[in-house]
mmCIF file of C-alpha atoms in Angstrom:
data_model
loop_
_atom_site.group_PDB
_atom_site.id
_atom_site.type_symbol
_atom_site.label_atom_id
_atom_site.label_comp_id
_atom_site.label_asym_id
_atom_site.label_seq_id
_atom_site.Cartn_x
_atom_site.Cartn_y
_atom_site.Cartn_z
ATOM 1 C CA MET A 1 0.000 0.000 0.000
ATOM 2 C CA GLU A 2 1.346 3.412 -0.977
ATOM 3 C CA GLU A 3 2.157 5.585 2.014
ATOM 4 C CA LYS A 4 0.005 8.683 2.427
ATOM 5 C CA GLN A 5 1.736 12.007 1.821
ATOM 6 C CA TYR A 6 0.657 14.494 4.459
ATOM 7 C CA HIS A 7 -0.083 18.093 3.502
ATOM 8 C CA ILE A 8 1.055 20.808 5.884
ATOM 9 C CA MET A 9 0.523 24.575 5.744
ATOM 10 C CA VAL A 10 2.946 26.903 7.514
ATOM 11 C CA VAL A 11 1.356 30.234 8.442
ATOM 12 C CA ASP A 12 3.859 32.798 9.750
ATOM 13 C CA ASP A 13 4.707 36.408 8.897
ATOM 14 C CA GLU A 14 8.453 35.643 9.077
ATOM 15 C CA ALA A 15 9.219 34.706 5.478
ATOM 16 C CA ASP A 16 12.694 33.339 6.280
ATOM 17 C CA LEU A 17 11.296 31.051 8.972
ATOM 18 C CA CYS A 18 8.618 29.804 6.581
ATOM 19 C CA ASP A 19 11.299 28.966 4.008
ATOM 20 C CA ILE A 20 13.358 27.061 6.592
ATOM 21 C CA LEU A 21 10.357 25.073 7.805
ATOM 22 C CA LYS A 22 9.199 24.365 4.247
ATOM 23 C CA PHE A 23 12.638 23.061 3.234
ATOM 24 C CA ASN A 24 12.992 20.779 6.257
ATOM 25 C CA LEU A 25 9.416 19.485 6.164
ATOM 26 C CA GLU A 26 9.667 18.722 2.454
ATOM 27 C CA SER A 27 12.936 16.899 3.156
ATOM 28 C CA GLU A 28 10.881 14.629 5.435
ATOM 29 C CA GLY A 29 8.461 13.879 2.595
ATOM 30 C CA TYR A 30 5.618 16.260 3.439
ATOM 31 C CA ALA A 31 3.823 18.429 0.898
ATOM 32 C CA VAL A 32 4.136 21.970 2.234
ATOM 33 C CA ASP A 33 2.342 25.220 1.459
ATOM 34 C CA VAL A 34 3.241 28.585 2.972
ATOM 35 C CA ALA A 35 1.233 31.688 3.858
ATOM 36 C CA ASN A 36 2.643 34.861 5.422
ATOM 37 C CA SER A 37 -0.611 35.897 7.063
ATOM 38 C CA ALA A 38 -3.825 34.371 8.337
ATOM 39 C CA GLU A 39 -5.715 36.196 5.613
ATOM 40 C CA GLU A 40 -3.493 34.679 2.905
ATOM 41 C CA ALA A 41 -3.925 31.208 4.394
ATOM 42 C CA LEU A 42 -7.713 31.522 4.439
ATOM 43 C CA GLN A 43 -7.704 32.852 0.881
ATOM 44 C CA LYS A 44 -5.647 29.887 -0.295
ATOM 45 C CA GLY A 45 -7.925 27.514 1.581
ATOM 46 C CA VAL A 46 -6.954 24.953 4.205
ATOM 47 C CA VAL A 47 -9.651 22.311 3.723
ATOM 48 C CA GLY A 48 -7.215 19.781 2.245
ATOM 49 C CA GLU A 49 -4.469 20.282 4.825
ATOM 50 C CA ASP A 50 -3.542 17.552 7.325
ATOM 51 C CA LEU A 51 -1.831 19.955 9.747
ATOM 52 C CA LEU A 52 -1.332 23.685 10.312
ATOM 53 C CA LEU A 53 1.801 25.218 11.817
ATOM 54 C CA LEU A 54 0.329 28.515 12.922
ATOM 55 C CA ASP A 55 2.019 31.614 14.304
ATOM 56 C CA VAL A 56 0.114 33.614 16.928
ATOM 57 C CA MET A 57 1.434 37.170 16.621
ATOM 58 C CA MET A 58 0.592 38.336 13.094
ATOM 59 C CA ASP A 59 -0.699 41.624 11.693
ATOM 60 C CA GLU A 60 -4.454 42.034 11.349
ATOM 61 C CA MET A 61 -5.807 38.534 12.144
ATOM 62 C CA SER A 62 -3.900 36.651 14.852
ATOM 63 C CA GLY A 63 -3.281 32.932 14.852
ATOM 64 C CA PHE A 64 -5.731 32.551 17.730
ATOM 65 C CA ASP A 65 -8.445 34.328 15.715
ATOM 66 C CA MET A 66 -7.741 32.160 12.676
ATOM 67 C CA ALA A 67 -7.876 28.996 14.763
ATOM 68 C CA LEU A 68 -11.186 30.076 16.287
ATOM 69 C CA GLN A 69 -12.622 30.648 12.817
ATOM 70 C CA LEU A 70 -11.428 27.254 11.588
ATOM 71 C CA LYS A 71 -12.789 25.392 14.618
ATOM 72 C CA LYS A 72 -16.235 26.909 14.032
ATOM 73 C CA ASN A 73 -16.343 25.551 10.476
ATOM 74 C CA GLU A 74 -17.248 21.852 10.229
ATOM 75 C CA LEU A 75 -15.086 21.526 7.091
ATOM 76 C CA THR A 76 -11.927 22.626 8.907
ATOM 77 C CA ALA A 77 -12.630 21.895 12.586
ATOM 78 C CA HIS A 78 -10.820 18.553 12.399
ATOM 79 C CA ILE A 79 -7.499 19.950 11.124
ATOM 80 C CA PRO A 80 -4.756 19.640 13.785
ATOM 81 C CA ILE A 81 -2.997 22.864 14.778
ATOM 82 C CA ILE A 82 0.465 23.394 16.243
ATOM 83 C CA PHE A 83 1.038 26.968 17.386
ATOM 84 C CA LEU A 84 4.533 28.331 16.671
ATOM 85 C CA THR A 85 5.081 31.525 18.587
ATOM 86 C CA ALA A 86 7.424 33.628 20.664
ATOM 87 C CA ARG A 87 4.657 33.976 23.204
ATOM 88 C CA GLY A 88 5.469 31.358 25.823
ATOM 89 C CA ALA A 89 3.421 32.641 28.738
ATOM 90 C CA GLU A 90 1.246 30.089 30.521
ATOM 91 C CA ASN A 91 -1.945 32.042 29.751
ATOM 92 C CA ASP A 92 -1.152 32.015 26.028
ATOM 93 C CA LYS A 93 -0.653 28.257 26.094
ATOM 94 C CA VAL A 94 -3.945 27.806 27.922
ATOM 95 C CA THR A 95 -5.672 29.969 25.311
ATOM 96 C CA GLY A 96 -4.156 27.931 22.498
ATOM 97 C CA PHE A 97 -5.181 24.586 23.946
ATOM 98 C CA ASN A 98 -8.672 25.893 24.747
ATOM 99 C CA LEU A 99 -9.002 26.747 21.059
ATOM 100 C CA GLY A 100 -8.306 23.111 20.223
ATOM 101 C CA ALA A 101 -4.577 23.272 19.497
ATOM 102 C CA ASP A 102 -2.792 19.931 19.388
ATOM 103 C CA ASP A 103 0.583 21.299 20.447
ATOM 104 C CA TYR A 104 2.314 24.580 21.261
ATOM 105 C CA ILE A 105 5.982 25.297 20.525
ATOM 106 C CA SER A 106 7.627 28.462 21.785
ATOM 107 C CA LYS A 107 10.228 30.271 19.675
ATOM 108 C CA PRO A 108 13.144 29.910 19.413
ATOM 109 C CA PHE A 109 12.913 26.202 18.685
ATOM 110 C CA SER A 110 15.062 23.591 16.995
ATOM 111 C CA ILE A 111 13.947 22.195 13.642
ATOM 112 C CA ARG A 112 14.425 18.681 15.003
ATOM 113 C CA GLU A 113 11.952 19.452 17.783
ATOM 114 C CA VAL A 114 9.381 20.707 15.267
ATOM 115 C CA LEU A 115 9.785 17.600 13.103
ATOM 116 C CA LEU A 116 9.321 15.302 16.088
ATOM 117 C CA ARG A 117 6.195 17.095 17.219
ATOM 118 C CA VAL A 118 4.775 17.168 13.700
ATOM 119 C CA ARG A 119 5.200 13.393 13.446
ATOM 120 C CA ALA A 120 3.607 12.867 16.849
ATOM 121 C CA VAL A 121 0.565 15.035 16.084
ATOM 122 C CA LEU A 122 0.021 13.442 12.669
ATOM 123 C CA ARG A 123 0.328 9.983 14.192
ATOM 124 C CA ARG A 124 -2.268 10.795 16.847
ATOM 125 C CA SER A 125 -4.679 12.594 14.545
ATOM 126 C CA SER A 126 -4.693 10.248 11.541
ATOM 127 C CA GLY A 127 -7.662 7.923 11.495
ATOM 128 C CA ALA A 128 -6.450 6.042 8.438
ATOM 129 C CA ILE A 129 -3.058 4.663 9.433
ATOM 130 C CA ALA A 130 -2.593 1.293 7.801
ATOM 131 C CA ASP A 131 1.160 0.929 7.545
ATOM 132 C CA ASP A 132 2.886 -0.164 10.751
ATOM 133 C CA GLU A 133 5.864 2.017 9.885
ATOM 134 C CA GLN A 134 3.688 5.088 10.314
ATOM 135 C CA HIS A 135 3.448 4.194 14.028
ATOM 136 C CA VAL A 136 7.218 4.391 14.389
ATOM 137 C CA LEU A 137 9.037 7.520 15.525
ATOM 138 C CA SER A 138 12.799 7.622 15.104
ATOM 139 C CA LEU A 139 15.707 9.894 15.872
ATOM 140 C CA GLY A 140 19.141 8.892 14.644
ATOM 141 C CA GLY A 141 19.669 5.257 15.591
ATOM 142 C CA LEU A 142 16.775 5.265 18.064
ATOM 143 C CA ALA A 143 13.354 4.021 16.907
ATOM 144 C CA ILE A 144 10.173 3.515 18.948
ATOM 145 C CA ASP A 145 7.324 1.377 17.636
ATOM 146 C CA PHE A 146 4.208 2.502 19.475
ATOM 147 C CA ASP A 147 2.097 -0.420 18.238
ATOM 148 C CA ARG A 148 4.495 -3.250 18.963
ATOM 149 C CA LYS A 149 5.798 -1.519 22.104
ATOM 150 C CA THR A 150 9.385 -2.061 21.029
ATOM 151 C CA VAL A 151 12.533 0.043 21.105
ATOM 152 C CA VAL A 152 15.370 -0.373 18.614
ATOM 153 C CA VAL A 153 18.812 1.060 19.362
ATOM 154 C CA ASP A 154 21.242 1.018 16.432
ATOM 155 C CA GLY A 155 19.346 -1.846 14.813
ATOM 156 C CA LYS A 156 19.100 -3.970 17.957
ATOM 157 C CA ASP A 157 15.857 -4.668 19.822
ATOM 158 C CA VAL A 158 16.256 -3.574 23.440
ATOM 159 C CA PRO A 159 13.706 -4.898 25.965
ATOM 160 C CA PHE A 160 11.867 -2.221 27.953
ATOM 161 C CA THR A 161 9.441 -2.821 30.811
ATOM 162 C CA LYS A 162 5.968 -1.314 30.512
ATOM 163 C CA THR A 163 6.949 1.466 32.914
ATOM 164 C CA GLU A 164 10.223 2.219 31.134
ATOM 165 C CA PHE A 165 8.494 2.252 27.754
ATOM 166 C CA GLY A 166 5.822 4.622 29.076
ATOM 167 C CA ILE A 167 8.435 7.033 30.386
ATOM 168 C CA LEU A 168 10.401 7.001 27.124
ATOM 169 C CA CYS A 169 7.313 7.543 24.965
ATOM 170 C CA THR A 170 6.013 10.364 27.159
ATOM 171 C CA LEU A 171 9.302 12.249 26.988
ATOM 172 C CA PHE A 172 9.966 11.415 23.319
ATOM 173 C CA GLU A 173 6.612 12.667 22.044
ATOM 174 C CA HIS A 174 7.044 16.082 23.662
ATOM 175 C CA PRO A 175 10.682 17.130 23.235
ATOM 176 C CA HIS A 176 11.935 19.841 25.605
ATOM 177 C CA HIS A 177 8.760 19.682 27.704
ATOM 178 C CA VAL A 178 9.919 19.262 31.297
ATOM 179 C CA TYR A 179 8.006 16.624 33.282
ATOM 180 C CA SER A 180 8.254 16.685 37.053
ATOM 181 C CA ARG A 181 8.373 13.405 38.942
ATOM 182 C CA HIS A 182 4.742 13.988 39.921
ATOM 183 C CA ASP A 183 3.797 14.455 36.243
ATOM 184 C CA LEU A 184 5.419 11.161 35.310
ATOM 185 C CA ILE A 185 3.853 9.307 38.236
ATOM 186 C CA ARG A 186 0.417 10.601 37.253
ATOM 187 C CA ARG A 187 0.888 9.612 33.598
ATOM 188 C CA ILE A 188 2.703 6.276 33.920
ATOM 189 C CA TRP A 189 1.758 4.488 37.128
ATOM 190 C CA PRO A 190 -1.702 3.182 38.161
ATOM 191 C CA THR A 191 -3.515 5.438 40.614
ATOM 192 C CA ASP A 192 -3.721 2.688 43.247
ATOM 193 C CA VAL A 193 0.052 2.198 43.360
ATOM 194 C CA MET A 194 2.237 4.116 45.815
ATOM 195 C CA VAL A 195 5.242 5.530 43.954
ATOM 196 C CA THR A 196 8.075 7.594 45.417
ATOM 197 C CA ASP A 197 10.289 10.132 43.679
ATOM 198 C CA ARG A 198 13.141 7.664 44.089
ATOM 199 C CA THR A 199 11.226 5.098 42.026
ATOM 200 C CA VAL A 200 10.958 7.590 39.174
ATOM 201 C CA ASP A 201 14.686 8.344 39.349
ATOM 202 C CA VAL A 202 15.570 4.636 39.295
ATOM 203 C CA ASN A 203 13.440 4.043 36.212
ATOM 204 C CA ILE A 204 14.944 7.068 34.446
ATOM 205 C CA THR A 205 18.404 5.633 35.153
ATOM 206 C CA ARG A 206 17.349 2.298 33.634
ATOM 207 C CA VAL A 207 15.934 4.000 30.535
ATOM 208 C CA ARG A 208 19.171 5.915 30.037
ATOM 209 C CA LYS A 209 21.234 2.755 30.408
ATOM 210 C CA LYS A 210 19.143 0.902 27.826
ATOM 211 C CA LEU A 211 19.424 3.787 25.347
ATOM 212 C CA GLY A 212 23.190 3.324 25.364
ATOM 213 C CA PRO A 213 24.823 5.919 23.083
ATOM 214 C CA TYR A 214 21.567 7.885 23.068
ATOM 215 C CA SER A 215 21.253 8.184 26.838
ATOM 216 C CA HIS A 216 21.986 11.907 26.561
ATOM 217 C CA TYR A 217 18.543 12.397 24.986
ATOM 218 C CA ILE A 218 17.044 12.049 28.473
ATOM 219 C CA SER A 219 18.075 15.238 30.252
ATOM 220 C CA THR A 220 17.524 16.596 33.740
ATOM 221 C CA ARG A 221 16.499 20.147 34.563
ATOM 222 C CA LEU A 222 17.693 20.421 38.147
ATOM 223 C CA GLY A 223 14.869 21.200 40.535
ATOM 224 C CA PHE A 224 12.181 20.756 37.873
ATOM 225 C CA GLY A 225 12.272 17.311 36.277
ATOM 226 C CA TYR A 226 13.150 15.403 33.115
ATOM 227 C CA PHE A 227 12.839 16.148 29.410
ATOM 228 C CA PHE A 228 13.773 14.719 26.012
ATOM 229 C CA ASP A 229 16.570 16.799 24.503
ATOM 230 C CA ALA A 230 16.130 16.514 20.737
ATOM 231 C CA ASP A 231 19.100 18.760 19.922
#
């Protein structure tokens, strides 16, 4: 079966940034269109897009206003949105997610981070995934198969426990997002199980050990928690 080519529109008033994103996304096999304003994007039409990378701070119509308009239209309400913006305040993120955003990346960001998040959002949002390979996210010699629950390091299958796999997937799908120990406990462990901070640390150590040469991807932000460093 031929693999689906996803269509992505980048909407940002920074022309140079649009060109950079277009080049890198097309290098990953996506079909990419660019608009330098919300008005231009709406004029071009977004009905056929599989994902929007949408800036917030633009002249005239903001990204938030455009998203609100799209979510009110049944023809475009289903289109996933990732906000790309220099506005990183908590209230702005809350606004974006309340508008139905699927992810929110604050500028400046690494291209690798954007590509990882694009893959994750498309994987979650697609209702027509038929090829097992589309369930696999990879970075260098590290590959995670979300269906088979397997991890491959430099071509070798490495066994992960359910807890270790859950930690790796949580961090991997949201690069640079810092998860506290409490966040990870709430996401990974059953609610009826007593888990200490030390238990989280031990499992992080095991994940790092199993990643071998890629252990540096799991980083610590002292006093805050753990995150996946995609750089």
